[in-house]
Every structure is written in C-alpha cells, then in structure tokens.
Amino acid sequence: MHPQRKKRLHLILFLVLAVASAVGLAMYSLSQNINLFQTPTQIANGEVPPGRTIRAGGLVVEGSVERDQQGLGVTFRVTDGQSEVPVFYDGILPDLFREGQGIVALGEVNTEGLFVASEVLAKHDENYMPPEVQAALEQAHQDGKAQMEAAAKEASY
Amino acid sequence: MWQWLVRLYHRLGSPKWFYEMTERWIFWLALAAGGSAIVGLVLGLLYAPADYQQGDSFRIIYIHVPAALLAQSAYMMMAVAGAVYLIWRMKMAAWVAKVIAPVGAAFCLIALLTGAIWGKPTWGTWWVWDARLTSMLMLLFLYFGVMALQQAMESEEASYKAGAILALVGLVNIPIIKYSVEWWNTLHQPATLKLTEKPSMHPDMLWPLLIMIVSTYLFFALVVILRTRNEILWHERKRQWVRKILES
Amino acid sequence: MSLVRATVRRDLLLAARNPGEWANPLMFFLMVAALFPMAVDPNPEFLSKISGGVIWVAALLATLLSLDSLYRADVEDGSLEQWLASGESLYAMSLGKALVHWCISGLPLTLMSPLLGVMLHLPEDAYFALFISLAVGTPVLSLLGAVGAALTASLRSGGLLLTLLILPLYVPVLIFAASAVYHAGIGMAYNGQVAMLGAMLALALALTPFAAGAALKLNLSR
Amino acid sequence: MEFSSLAEFIAMGKHGFYVWLSYGLTAVIIAFVVMQPILHRRRLLKEQAQRLRREKRNAPSA
C-alpha cells in the first residue's frame, strides 16, 4: 500500500474506534442512574449516610403537610411512588409548593431518618393548562378511579 | 435541483447580490416580525388563560422559550457559517458568522434573565446550579469567547478562522443543553414542545407561543441581514457599486 | 511520524531538564488546595464535603496555567513552520503535543491527588473515585486546552483570553468528575459518571487534534 | 380576554413584578439589538461619503 494511503487508513481506523467507544461509553453511562438528586427510596433504604448534604426529589404526599403552631416550621412527606421520607423545613415555601407537587429539597438526613431541609424548591412540570381544564382532568381522573374501584369491588364479590 | 442550489450558493456568495436582494426584504421582514410579535404578545398576555399551577407568571414563557431556542439555533448557524468559511473560503459566510455572535449572545442573555425572573416565583429561587441553567450560561460564555477571540486577532482572515474553529469545538455544548433536563432531572422542567409528540400545553396557550417563536426567528433574520449589510458596505467600500450608493 | 516522535521526546526532555515547567503547576495546585481550609473553614467535617470539588477546581486551574506556553515557543522559534513544511500530519503533531502537556500537568496532578485528599479530609470511599476521575478527566482538559493554546499562540496577551475560551468547555468535565467524587463520598455508585468522562476522552482524542491542527495554521498567516 | 380591567392586567395575579420585569428587560435588550446596526449603518454611510468627497477633492490636484 502507498504509505500516504496507509497513514490515512490508520487515521480513519483510529477515528472510528474512538467515536465508537465514545458512543458506547455514553450509552452505558446514560443507562446508569447519574441523577444529581436522591430518590425517597434511596433515602429510605439507607443508601445515603446521615449528615451528608444531598438533594432529595419527590412528590409531596397528599394530606401530609403539617405546619408548626408557632414559627415557620413545616413537616411533610415526599414520595417517589415506592417509599416515603419525612421532611422538616423551617422557612418560607415557594408559591408552587403544594400537596401532590414535585419538589427538590437540599438538606441532610438525620439519624432518625428525618430529612432536614435547608432549602425547598418547587419543581413544575412541562404541562401548561388553564385551571378549568385541570379541574376537569382531575374530575375525570377521580371518576375513572371510582369506576375502577367499583369494578374491582364487583370483581372481588 | 442541484443546479439551483449551486446557483443559490454563488449568489449568496456575492455581496452585491445579497445587498441588493435584501433591500427589498427588509421592509417585509420587519413587518412580519413586528406584526407577528404584536399578535403573539396580545394573544399571550391578554387572551391566554392563566396556568393551573403558576397563575399568570407563566406568561414569561412567551419570551423565555423563543429566546432560549433562538440562542441555541443561532449558535449552530454561527458554527455552520464558520464551517462554510473554513471549507469554501466564502467571505459572506464569515461575515454572517461574525454578526450572529452578538445577536445570539443577546438572546442567550434574555433567556437567562427571564429564566431567573421566572424561577423566583415558581421554584422559589433566582438561580440554581441546575445543569440546564449552567450549560446555558456556558453558551453565553462561548459567545463571548468567540467575540473576544475575533477581536484579539490581528488579521481579519485569522479572526474569522479562529472564531469558526472555536464555534465548532463549542458545538459539544448544544446536545448537553438539550439533554440536560433529561440527564439530570433537577429543577428545570422537561421540554414542552417536542417534534415527535403532541405538545403538553393547552392550545390557547400554545398558539401564542408558536407565533412568538416564528416572530423571534423572523426578527433574528432581520437583524442578521441588517448587520451583514453593514459588513458588506464596509468591506466593499472601494467598489464601484458601493460608491454609487454613497454618492446618491 | 518520526518528527512527531522527536518533538514529543524533545519536549519531555526539555520539561525534565527545566523542572519549573511541570513543578510550578503542581505547586500552584497544592497552594490553591491549601488556601481553602485557611480561607473558608478548617473544620474537617466541612472540608470533607467540599474536598472533591476543591481538588477538581484546583486541578483545572493548574492545567490552565501551564497551557499558555504549550505552542508559544514553537511559534516563536519557527518549529511550527518546519512541521507544516515537513508534510507530517498535523493531527499526529497536535495529539503528541497534548499528550506531552498531560504528562507534565495532568499526570503529576493525578499522582498527587491522594496527598491533597488527606490534607482536605476527603471521605475515604472517595479516594479511588478522585484518582480515576482525574486520570480520565485531565487528558480531556489537556486535549481541549491544546485547541485554545493553538488559537491564541501568536497573541501577545493570549493567557487571559485562553482562559475565557477554554473554561466553558471544561464545565462538562467538571460536572461529571465532581459528581463522581461526590457520589463515591456518600457511598454510592459512580461508574456512570466515570463512563461519561471516558466517552468525553474518546471523543476529544478523535476530534480535538483536528481543531488544534487547523488553529495552528492560523499562526502562520500573521 | 382574561383580564377585566387594566389594573388587573398590570397586577398579573400578584406576579406583575416578575412578568413586567422580564418583559421590560427583554424590550431593552431587543431595542439595543435593533438600534445598533441602524446607527452603525448611518455612521458608516456618513463616514464613507465624507471619504469619497475628500478623495474627489484631492484627486484633480494630485
């Protein structure tokens, strides 16, 4: 082979190999959980050692928000659908904070398994709709649930 | 088709043709960009319903999303124009790449500022070191880097080439911005508009957004044309056809 | 290829004879890391939280410090013109130069990192993550940095500009590396982050020498 | 129409400050982006016309 052409072939082989391994490694990496925040399941399973500052993300459990009698302290639970973790926060909550809403909290887990947050941020989803539509959806969802429950009851009889 | 493309390429490469052609476009572009902006803003600010979670603060979307989209596409256009210059040595491409940088940086700044303002009432903070926000900030710095590098180069040709090389290397940031909301699922919500799926937005809110996006791109085209015409005037100032313009 | 080999050998030899070239960034690395406990908070508990990030930022700054001179001498003494005239592939030459830069900056920093880990009370679980992330991540810094160094080689005040150009490109490396060290510190898996660093390294190996080669040609047109 | 009065429109359901601040900042930046090339063009044309006149004046005597 012509030396010039041989050199070019080597270069192309090198490039193909490098790009292929880049793609492969990136795919592998994306299949791993590289989230910068921990889920309630990870916290509940004790995967996060107490006393380390972490970010925890999840949905606020409906009906779990309890405000202190005095002061700004709030306790609530966050869930990822599998496990729940109690959170304590002393400060002003953002507007979007409400039950059922996704949040990201910065803080640490204490030895009793309570997540003490130093900052609570409300996450909002990519859905935008007017309140009436949301109410209608909610209604439809609940009706659907009720129907399903009724159906389940019937089926179990 | 191919021949038509080749002809278009040669025409676009001719500063004189571009200057004379765009003379007629400017008015219509300005009209279209301004008109669609008015329609989009009236629909968005007055007629779109308030969001079920965020209330009226979501109306910032009508400038935030178009600006953020444009900041990214402008960067890609700058890199492509730079590559065209590097490969075919087409002067017009270098001028276009040069004038895109400040405009793209301005839109990147708008996206960052409005995002910060939007973040305060919704998330509860002006700024988080979330991957989307950080990578967008890096895009702004990349724009500044390209501008500073072009400024620092002594010869004009070298400045175009250097800017093009940096813009091409910086392209790696674009997929990072795009996927940041999925890779690091932190505060910034995932994309509302997707090419492949139905957008997760009520039509009354969606239409103004789409109109604003179109308006922003038209505006960008207008400004880039205006700036490119200035570059042409400056570089071709000794040519006969520019003399005629100057004498009139 | 022989010219590339000769240049790499010459540069390594020069670095070995002139310890300032590789020792200064190393000293800088140590100093920056030592300043943090003094300036912020010497409390071990606090230090162990920030140590991974501090070490990575210090490594990044130390790499930048030594980049400025990467091509300057070659532009000034005419070696660059020799390479271009010789018909050797600029790709190989740029790759070789970036490799030399890594040998005198990233490699010593990586080897030094456990010492800094002790100084800054790095959590014990994180030592290996820090080491491996530096070993995979610093070559990316050298490769990307070489592009910036080539772009600014003929500028008189290129050092500051180089920083502005290159730092934004370093951010993804920093994000994944710091995340790996952090996750290791709280006892979690970090192989995803290291794999991403590896992907960046492979991509940088393949693509940055082209950009650096093209940028080198610019310096002749002055 | 979502708002029944101008005051309500300005208030934006207690988010007026944020909405109008972001629209205002955007307007400032956009105005700058538009005005710069227009002013630049005006300056360019003036300077170059001057140069041309100067050259014409000097040409016959040279």
XYZ file of C-alpha atoms in Angstrom:
689
model
C 0.000 0.000 0.000
C 1.025 3.538 -0.653
C 2.452 4.936 2.610
C 0.274 8.049 2.387
C -2.833 5.961 1.949
C -1.770 3.631 4.728
C -1.412 6.566 7.050
C -4.870 7.782 6.128
C -6.319 4.320 6.748
C -4.716 4.221 10.193
C -6.176 7.606 11.000
C -9.655 6.578 9.890
C -9.469 3.341 11.860
C -8.384 5.298 14.918
C -11.227 7.761 14.488
C -13.853 5.065 14.051
C -12.584 3.236 17.110
C -12.546 6.403 19.224
C -16.008 7.547 18.174
C -17.435 4.048 18.638
C -16.038 3.794 22.149
C -17.315 7.304 22.939
C -20.803 6.295 21.869
C -20.609 3.011 23.744
C -19.413 4.620 26.970
C -22.011 7.362 26.720
C -24.779 4.797 26.234
C -23.565 2.827 29.226
C -23.342 5.968 31.286
C -26.879 7.026 30.431
C -28.177 3.609 31.418
C -26.775 4.217 34.916
C -28.519 6.475 37.353
C -26.397 9.622 37.363
C -29.016 11.884 38.816
C -27.753 14.672 40.941
C -30.522 14.060 43.431
C -31.576 11.084 45.505
C -34.982 9.486 45.430
C -37.010 8.817 48.602
C -36.460 5.078 48.024
C -32.706 5.535 48.131
C -33.009 7.546 51.341
C -35.487 5.151 52.963
C -33.217 2.192 52.146
C -30.403 3.917 53.981
C -28.280 4.311 50.855
C -27.488 7.858 51.891
C -25.369 8.180 55.023
C -26.709 10.664 57.600
C -25.087 14.069 57.878
C -24.169 14.476 54.194
C -25.787 17.311 52.323
C -27.819 15.884 49.470
C -30.577 16.882 47.143
C -33.757 14.877 47.501
C -36.520 14.945 44.952
C -40.068 13.620 45.016
C -43.746 14.414 45.211
C -45.297 15.882 48.346
C -47.695 13.281 49.760
C -51.326 14.477 49.792
C -52.501 15.415 53.263
C -49.050 15.136 54.850
C -48.255 18.826 55.237
C -48.324 19.963 58.880
C -47.396 23.468 59.868
C -45.982 24.216 63.322
C -48.228 26.106 65.711
C -45.590 28.799 66.093
C -42.848 29.694 63.675
C -42.485 28.741 60.043
C -41.617 25.102 60.536
C -43.290 22.658 58.182
C -43.189 18.884 58.100
C -44.353 16.836 55.152
C -43.554 13.577 53.438
C -42.165 13.117 49.951
C -42.687 10.026 47.868
C -41.496 8.553 44.607
C -44.385 6.107 44.489
C -42.467 3.405 46.378
C -41.259 4.854 49.642
C -41.954 7.942 51.685
C -39.495 10.093 53.596
C -40.466 12.696 56.218
C -39.052 16.174 55.607
C -38.731 19.067 58.010
C -38.209 22.585 56.718
C -38.021 25.865 58.595
C -38.513 28.731 56.167
C -40.684 30.285 53.512
C -42.011 27.825 50.967
C -42.237 28.800 47.282
C -45.612 29.625 45.710
C -45.767 26.404 43.798
C -45.319 24.260 46.890
C -48.497 22.287 47.416
C -49.594 18.745 48.041
C -49.029 16.424 45.129
C -46.412 18.772 43.698
C -42.865 17.768 42.802
C -40.140 19.356 44.900
C -36.374 19.309 45.208
C -35.043 19.772 48.736
C -31.470 20.441 49.791
C -30.518 19.165 53.216
C -29.375 16.162 55.167
C -30.842 13.048 56.685
C -30.547 12.918 60.468
C -30.037 9.756 62.464
C -33.793 9.203 62.944
C -34.321 9.148 59.181
C -35.854 12.630 59.086
C -34.739 14.751 56.156
C -33.891 18.220 57.474
C -34.086 20.602 54.548
C -32.218 23.879 54.369
C -33.860 24.826 51.081
C -37.038 23.653 49.379
C -37.576 24.360 45.698
C -40.774 23.589 43.850
C -40.436 21.797 40.556
C -43.086 22.378 37.990
C -43.930 20.059 35.151
C -43.910 20.662 31.429
C -47.714 20.740 31.256
C -49.459 24.041 30.876
C -53.227 24.325 31.050
C -55.942 26.605 32.381
C -57.328 25.808 35.853
C -60.726 24.721 34.476
C -59.107 22.109 32.256
C -57.036 20.901 35.181
C -60.179 20.642 37.327
C -61.950 18.738 34.567
C -58.997 16.376 34.200
C -58.894 15.826 37.942
C -62.607 15.088 37.946
C -62.258 12.659 35.064
C -59.333 11.021 36.826
C -61.280 10.629 40.053
C -64.353 9.354 38.243
C -62.142 6.880 36.452
C -60.613 5.830 39.759
C -64.003 5.472 41.376
C -65.226 3.403 38.481
C -62.153 1.227 38.654
C -62.557 0.777 42.374
C -66.215 -0.069 41.921
C -65.287 -2.522 39.188
C -62.605 -4.042 41.412
C -65.078 -4.384 44.264
C -67.607 -6.009 41.989
C -64.993 -8.348 40.632
C -63.966 -9.405 44.145
C -67.503 -10.244 45.165
C -32.462 20.988 -8.032
C -28.708 20.617 -7.642
C -28.004 23.305 -10.198
C -30.442 25.587 -8.476
C -28.576 25.022 -5.204
C -25.252 25.767 -6.845
C -26.666 28.962 -8.315
C -28.093 29.985 -4.962
C -24.731 29.340 -3.367
C -22.934 31.528 -5.881
C -25.486 34.256 -5.474
C -25.361 34.179 -1.701
C -21.608 34.350 -2.032
C -21.894 37.591 -3.934
C -22.083 40.553 -1.548
C -23.588 42.790 -4.204
C -26.395 40.381 -4.976
C -27.101 39.916 -1.270
C -27.145 43.647 -0.628
C -29.482 44.436 -3.477
C -31.750 41.495 -2.801
C -32.167 42.182 0.900
C -33.003 45.825 0.190
C -36.463 44.635 -0.764
C -36.725 42.064 2.024
C -36.041 44.351 4.961
C -39.422 46.069 4.927
C -41.405 42.864 4.656
C -39.287 41.084 7.251
C -39.699 43.950 9.691
C -43.427 43.993 9.057
C -43.760 40.231 9.506
C -41.586 40.123 12.632
C -43.269 43.133 14.219
C -46.774 42.068 13.251
C -46.393 38.525 14.490
C -44.816 39.784 17.721
C -47.834 42.034 18.333
C -50.294 39.228 17.572
C -48.331 36.771 19.729
C -47.987 39.151 22.658
C -51.643 40.228 22.592
C -52.765 36.609 22.459
C -50.238 35.554 25.070
C -50.666 38.397 27.527
C -54.377 39.131 27.133
C -56.147 36.072 25.830
C -54.195 33.030 27.025
C -55.704 31.603 30.213
C -53.643 31.584 33.395
C -51.852 28.353 34.204
C -53.395 25.989 36.763
C -50.213 25.902 38.829
C -48.287 29.043 38.103
C -51.049 31.548 37.501
C -50.016 34.485 35.392
C -46.274 34.209 35.904
C -46.206 31.533 33.198
C -46.677 34.325 30.629
C -42.908 34.821 30.779
C -42.772 31.683 28.623
C -43.646 33.775 25.579
C -40.246 35.422 25.630
C -38.205 32.888 27.550
C -38.725 29.851 25.339
C -38.339 31.616 21.966
C -35.180 33.359 23.195
C -33.673 30.135 24.526
C -34.485 28.262 21.319
C -33.022 31.008 19.202
C -29.865 31.316 21.313
C -29.127 27.662 20.575
C -30.033 27.690 16.897
C -28.097 30.914 16.389
C -25.037 29.199 17.815
C -25.477 26.299 15.415
C -25.948 28.678 12.494
C -22.799 30.534 13.521
C -20.850 27.267 13.622
C -22.233 26.176 10.242
C -21.428 29.539 8.656
C -17.955 29.302 10.170
C -17.500 25.824 8.723
C -18.637 27.057 5.285
C -15.984 29.744 5.508
C -13.292 27.287 6.594
C -14.094 24.857 3.775
C -15.024 27.074 0.819
C -13.456 30.369 1.926
C -16.736 32.159 1.280
C -16.373 35.692 2.641
C -20.097 36.196 3.099
C -20.233 33.186 5.420
C -17.503 34.674 7.606
C -19.358 37.974 7.854
C -22.613 36.238 8.705
C -20.882 34.150 11.394
C -19.310 37.289 12.818
C -22.578 39.230 13.047
C -24.546 36.318 14.515
C -22.349 36.180 17.635
C -23.569 39.381 19.369
C -27.199 38.739 18.400
C -27.070 35.172 19.696
C -25.401 36.387 22.882
C -28.198 38.943 23.364
C -30.850 36.247 23.067
C -28.906 33.970 25.377
C -28.844 36.790 27.903
C -32.595 37.316 27.511
C -33.207 33.607 28.088
C -31.041 33.595 31.222
C -32.519 36.783 32.682
C -36.146 35.883 32.051
C -35.459 32.364 33.306
C -34.046 33.754 36.537
C -37.035 36.073 36.967
C -39.431 33.244 36.221
C -37.614 30.973 38.646
C -38.164 33.261 41.631
C -41.962 32.935 41.878
C -42.166 29.320 40.679
C -39.158 27.487 42.094
C -38.506 29.910 44.917
C -35.024 30.967 43.831
C -33.474 33.252 41.239
C -30.761 30.830 40.320
C -29.897 27.199 40.900
C -26.821 25.412 39.639
C -29.028 23.132 37.658
C -27.499 21.526 34.582
C -29.780 23.344 32.135
C -29.044 26.743 33.630
C -25.329 26.093 33.906
C -24.981 24.853 30.342
C -26.959 27.858 29.079
C -24.577 30.140 30.984
C -21.700 28.330 29.296
C -23.329 29.042 25.937
C -23.249 32.741 26.783
C -19.568 32.462 27.685
C -18.893 30.631 24.423
C -20.491 33.511 22.512
C -18.333 35.945 24.476
C -15.298 33.771 23.801
C -15.889 33.800 20.045
C -16.366 37.568 20.087
C -13.274 38.168 22.240
C -11.135 35.881 20.102
C -12.200 37.603 16.880
C -11.474 40.926 18.487
C -7.988 39.855 19.577
C -6.788 38.550 16.235
C -4.720 40.965 14.240
C -5.511 39.867 10.717
C -9.127 39.765 9.685
C -8.837 36.396 7.964
C -7.288 34.818 11.043
C -10.045 36.250 13.212
C -12.718 34.611 11.053
C -10.935 31.285 11.063
C -10.226 31.327 14.781
C -13.823 32.219 15.561
C -15.064 29.428 13.315
C -12.804 26.826 14.936
C -13.860 27.821 18.441
C -17.531 27.860 17.423
C -17.199 24.343 16.006
C -15.464 22.996 19.118
C -18.125 24.649 21.279
C -20.860 22.772 19.444
C -20.453 19.971 22.027
C -22.334 22.202 24.437
C -25.525 22.109 22.344
C -26.511 18.464 22.994
C -25.580 18.964 26.645
C -28.067 21.848 26.884
C -30.705 19.870 25.055
C -30.460 16.721 27.134
C -29.535 18.342 30.436
C -33.168 18.307 31.589
C -33.374 14.595 30.960
C -29.925 13.529 32.132
C -30.014 15.477 35.354
C -33.635 15.659 36.256
C -33.309 18.583 38.639
C -35.386 21.728 38.732
C -35.873 22.763 35.139
C -38.898 21.000 33.678
C -38.540 18.854 30.530
C -39.343 20.271 27.114
C -42.946 21.233 26.492
C -42.599 21.324 22.727
C -41.399 18.136 21.133
C -41.096 17.404 17.470
C -42.360 13.863 17.717
C -45.097 14.157 20.312
C -48.138 16.244 20.950
C -47.119 19.285 22.986
C -48.196 19.121 26.607
C -49.831 22.505 26.534
C -53.354 23.770 26.134
C -53.956 25.081 22.560
C -54.980 28.543 23.779
C -51.580 28.841 25.444
C -49.677 27.040 22.720
C -50.646 29.198 19.745
C -49.221 32.448 21.108
C -46.010 30.577 21.925
C -45.672 29.213 18.396
C -46.378 32.656 16.946
C -43.754 34.194 19.227
C -41.202 31.586 18.169
C -41.812 32.367 14.496
C -41.647 36.079 15.263
C -38.319 35.666 17.071
C -36.770 33.818 14.141
C -38.014 36.462 11.713
C -36.587 39.163 13.944
C -33.283 37.325 14.106
C -33.185 37.068 10.305
C -33.894 40.780 10.041
C -31.160 41.812 12.458
C -28.607 39.473 10.920
C -29.410 40.873 7.471
C -29.076 44.447 8.715
C -25.740 43.692 10.300
C -24.442 41.739 7.328
C -25.324 44.662 5.064
C -23.169 46.897 7.242
C -20.293 44.437 6.955
C -20.761 44.414 3.168
C -20.759 48.210 2.971
C -17.569 48.370 4.991
C -15.668 45.650 3.163
C -16.800 46.659 -0.325
C -16.483 50.384 0.289
C -13.962 50.824 -2.513
C -16.090 49.021 -5.108
C -17.908 50.899 -7.814
C -21.396 49.769 -6.774
C -20.935 50.944 -3.202
C -19.633 54.267 -4.486
C -22.872 54.765 -6.315
C -24.819 54.174 -3.124
C -22.625 56.599 -1.236
C -22.955 59.314 -3.840
C -26.709 59.141 -4.034
C 5.744 10.129 12.293
C 9.410 10.402 13.231
C 9.122 14.167 13.550
C 6.222 13.767 15.966
C 8.185 11.271 17.998
C 11.203 13.534 18.005
C 9.155 16.538 19.084
C 7.463 14.644 21.875
C 10.828 13.337 23.079
C 12.377 16.795 22.850
C 9.536 18.404 24.801
C 9.605 15.759 27.506
C 13.371 16.118 27.771
C 13.049 19.892 27.986
C 10.464 19.530 30.723
C 12.700 17.117 32.604
C 15.652 19.498 32.436
C 13.541 22.507 33.335
C 11.612 21.402 36.404
C 9.790 24.745 36.643
C 7.623 23.773 33.740
C 5.970 20.861 35.493
C 6.690 21.774 39.108
C 5.042 25.206 39.001
C 1.542 23.997 38.149
C 1.971 21.324 40.775
C 2.934 23.877 43.411
C 0.010 26.021 42.333
C -2.299 23.024 42.707
C -1.051 22.438 46.261
C -1.254 26.104 47.209
C -4.816 26.580 45.970
C -5.938 23.479 47.824
C -4.134 24.674 50.983
C -5.752 28.113 50.801
C -9.279 26.773 51.043
C -9.145 25.450 54.622
C -7.452 28.670 55.722
C -9.840 30.989 53.948
C -13.130 29.163 54.313
C -13.333 26.805 57.256
C -10.737 24.345 58.641
C -13.447 22.158 60.179
C -12.779 18.583 58.927
C -16.467 17.842 58.584
C -16.965 20.828 56.331
C -13.773 20.135 54.399
C -14.758 16.574 53.655
C -17.892 17.899 51.985
C -16.121 20.270 49.637
C -12.785 18.489 49.178
C -13.677 16.677 45.936
C -14.858 19.851 44.234
C -11.945 21.918 45.526
C -9.368 19.424 44.296
C -11.007 19.327 40.868
C -11.213 23.107 40.557
C -7.580 23.390 41.628
C -6.576 20.778 39.036
C -8.495 22.653 36.360
C -6.801 25.959 37.186
C -3.378 24.344 37.370
C -3.927 22.819 33.917
C -4.903 26.201 32.510
C -1.800 27.782 33.999
C 0.561 25.591 32.033
C -1.411 25.670 28.777
C -0.461 29.144 27.718
C 3.099 28.169 26.876
C 2.205 24.959 25.033
C 2.720 26.254 21.492
C 4.246 29.661 22.112
C 7.862 28.567 21.853
C 7.159 26.541 18.703
C 5.529 29.547 17.038
C 8.332 31.882 18.027
C 11.331 29.757 17.107
C 9.893 28.599 13.802
C 9.415 24.929 14.661
C 5.782 25.301 13.660
C 6.726 26.300 10.129
C 9.064 23.325 9.981
C 6.241 20.968 10.876
C 3.939 22.431 8.282
C 6.655 22.279 5.663
C 7.620 18.714 6.569
C 4.277 17.325 5.432
C 3.860 15.388 8.667
C 0.265 15.085 9.743
C -0.719 17.989 11.927
C -3.212 15.667 13.582
C -0.464 13.478 14.998
C 1.575 16.521 15.946
C -1.305 18.116 17.879
C -2.081 14.830 19.569
C 1.563 14.454 20.548
C 1.741 17.973 21.981
C -1.439 17.451 24.016
C -0.001 14.189 25.301
C 3.186 15.943 26.389
C 1.114 18.572 28.145
C -0.792 15.902 30.011
C 2.440 14.176 31.056
C 3.739 17.359 32.644
C 0.473 18.627 34.135
C -2.420 16.178 34.465
C -0.361 13.102 35.273
C 1.566 14.626 38.206
C -1.657 16.164 39.499
C -3.355 12.781 39.390
C -0.482 11.162 41.240
C -0.503 13.951 43.822
C -4.241 13.778 44.442
C -4.215 11.314 47.371
C -1.958 13.710 49.298
C -4.451 16.522 48.764
C -7.218 14.158 49.756
C -5.514 13.731 53.126
C -4.993 17.474 53.515
C -8.651 18.198 52.809
C -10.167 15.254 54.708
C -11.602 13.614 51.624
C -14.005 10.820 52.650
C -12.139 7.526 52.478
C -14.541 5.986 49.969
C -13.843 8.780 47.531
C -10.078 8.332 47.091
C -10.295 5.923 44.237
C -13.062 7.909 42.541
C -10.946 11.049 42.756
C -7.934 9.247 41.349
C -9.782 7.616 38.469
C -11.754 10.742 37.601
C -8.526 12.769 37.457
C -6.796 10.058 35.433
C -9.593 10.010 32.837
C -10.599 13.669 33.078
C -7.301 15.559 32.959
C -6.345 14.255 29.474
C -9.613 15.784 28.236
C -8.561 19.077 29.807
C -5.194 18.887 28.014
C -6.768 17.991 24.659
C -9.369 20.760 24.780
C -6.832 23.182 26.173
C -4.442 22.468 23.314
C -7.067 23.831 20.900
C -7.275 27.064 22.873
C -3.491 27.263 23.160
C -3.153 26.831 19.400
C -5.752 29.523 18.745
C -4.049 32.065 20.969
C -0.404 31.069 20.387
C 0.536 34.139 18.390
C -1.330 36.649 20.544
C 0.679 38.754 22.922
C -1.837 38.677 25.763
C -3.219 35.264 24.985
C -3.192 33.881 28.520
C -6.327 35.567 29.794
C -8.204 35.087 26.549
C -7.282 31.406 26.608
C -8.968 31.104 29.998
C -12.136 32.728 28.701
C -12.245 30.439 25.670
C -11.490 27.177 27.392
C -13.229 27.328 30.769
C -16.762 26.984 29.340
C -15.619 23.869 27.515
C -14.248 22.432 30.761
C -17.545 22.660 32.575
C -19.000 19.297 31.441
C -15.833 17.519 32.607
C -16.029 19.289 35.944
C -19.718 18.436 36.399
C -19.244 14.704 35.831
C -15.960 14.441 37.718
C -17.225 16.309 40.772
C -20.397 14.244 40.668
C -18.344 11.022 40.636
C -16.275 12.080 43.652
C -19.365 13.281 45.499
C -21.296 10.074 44.902
C -18.323 7.982 45.938
C -18.101 10.065 49.112
C -21.647 9.208 50.141
C -21.047 5.570 49.292
C -22.962 5.390 46.032
C -22.104 4.019 42.611
C -20.204 6.364 40.339
C -19.430 4.187 37.318
C -21.909 6.135 35.174
C -20.025 9.361 35.675
C -16.639 7.751 35.014
C -18.031 6.168 31.834
C -19.197 9.601 30.698
C -15.716 11.006 31.345
C -14.351 8.125 29.294
C -16.740 8.961 26.462
C -15.539 12.562 26.559
C -11.935 11.405 26.451
C -12.551 9.186 23.425
C -14.378 11.961 21.614
C -11.703 14.520 22.492
C -8.967 12.151 21.291
C -10.743 11.785 17.969
C -11.758 15.360 17.279
C -9.705 17.995 19.100
C -6.425 17.344 17.219
C -8.214 18.385 14.003
C -9.275 21.670 15.564
C -5.858 22.241 17.106
C -4.174 21.491 13.774
C -6.403 23.925 11.923
C -5.816 26.546 14.595
C -2.042 26.091 14.359
C -2.098 27.023 10.691
C -3.598 30.363 11.646
C -0.436 31.405 13.404
C 1.496 31.432 10.164
C -0.725 33.936 8.426
C 0.435 36.794 10.563
C -59.973 38.387 27.310
C -58.505 37.102 30.548
C -58.401 40.394 32.429
C -61.384 42.557 33.163
C -59.533 45.789 33.960
C -56.220 47.458 33.246
C -55.251 47.288 36.917
C -55.802 43.570 36.886
C -53.704 43.252 33.742
C -50.849 45.179 35.347
C -51.108 43.114 38.529
C -50.886 39.790 36.618
C -52.391 37.972 39.575
C -49.710 39.077 42.081
C -46.913 38.154 39.662
C -46.906 41.511 37.907
C -43.438 42.431 39.112
C -41.840 39.314 37.651
C -43.758 39.364 34.380
C -43.207 43.045 33.682
C -39.594 42.966 34.817
C -38.794 40.209 32.339
C -40.742 41.838 29.513
C -39.087 45.184 30.282
C -35.551 43.772 30.309
C -36.255 41.942 27.063
C -37.550 45.140 25.464
C -34.362 46.972 26.467
C -32.101 44.267 25.038
C -34.165 43.962 21.841
C -34.114 47.737 21.357
C -30.348 47.682 21.709
C -30.005 44.817 19.230
C -32.120 46.701 16.643
C -30.712 50.168 17.143
C -27.068 49.169 16.981
C -26.981 48.105 13.307
C -29.185 51.045 12.263
C -26.910 53.583 13.943
C -23.850 51.751 12.681
C -25.179 51.945 9.112
C -25.868 55.657 9.436
C -22.335 56.278 10.720
C -20.799 54.081 8.040
C -22.615 55.846 5.208
C -21.676 59.272 6.551
C -18.016 58.428 7.035
C -17.635 56.757 3.679
C -19.431 59.560 1.831
C -17.064 62.004 3.502
C -14.085 59.924 2.483
C -15.352 59.811 -1.071
C -15.803 63.588 -1.225
C -12.356 64.121 0.219
C -10.801 61.795 -2.319
C -12.597 63.575 -5.163
C -11.403 66.933 -3.948
C -7.847 65.750 -3.710
C -7.820 63.745 -6.888
C -7.574 66.531 -9.538
C -4.795 68.380 -7.716
C -2.719 65.252 -7.228
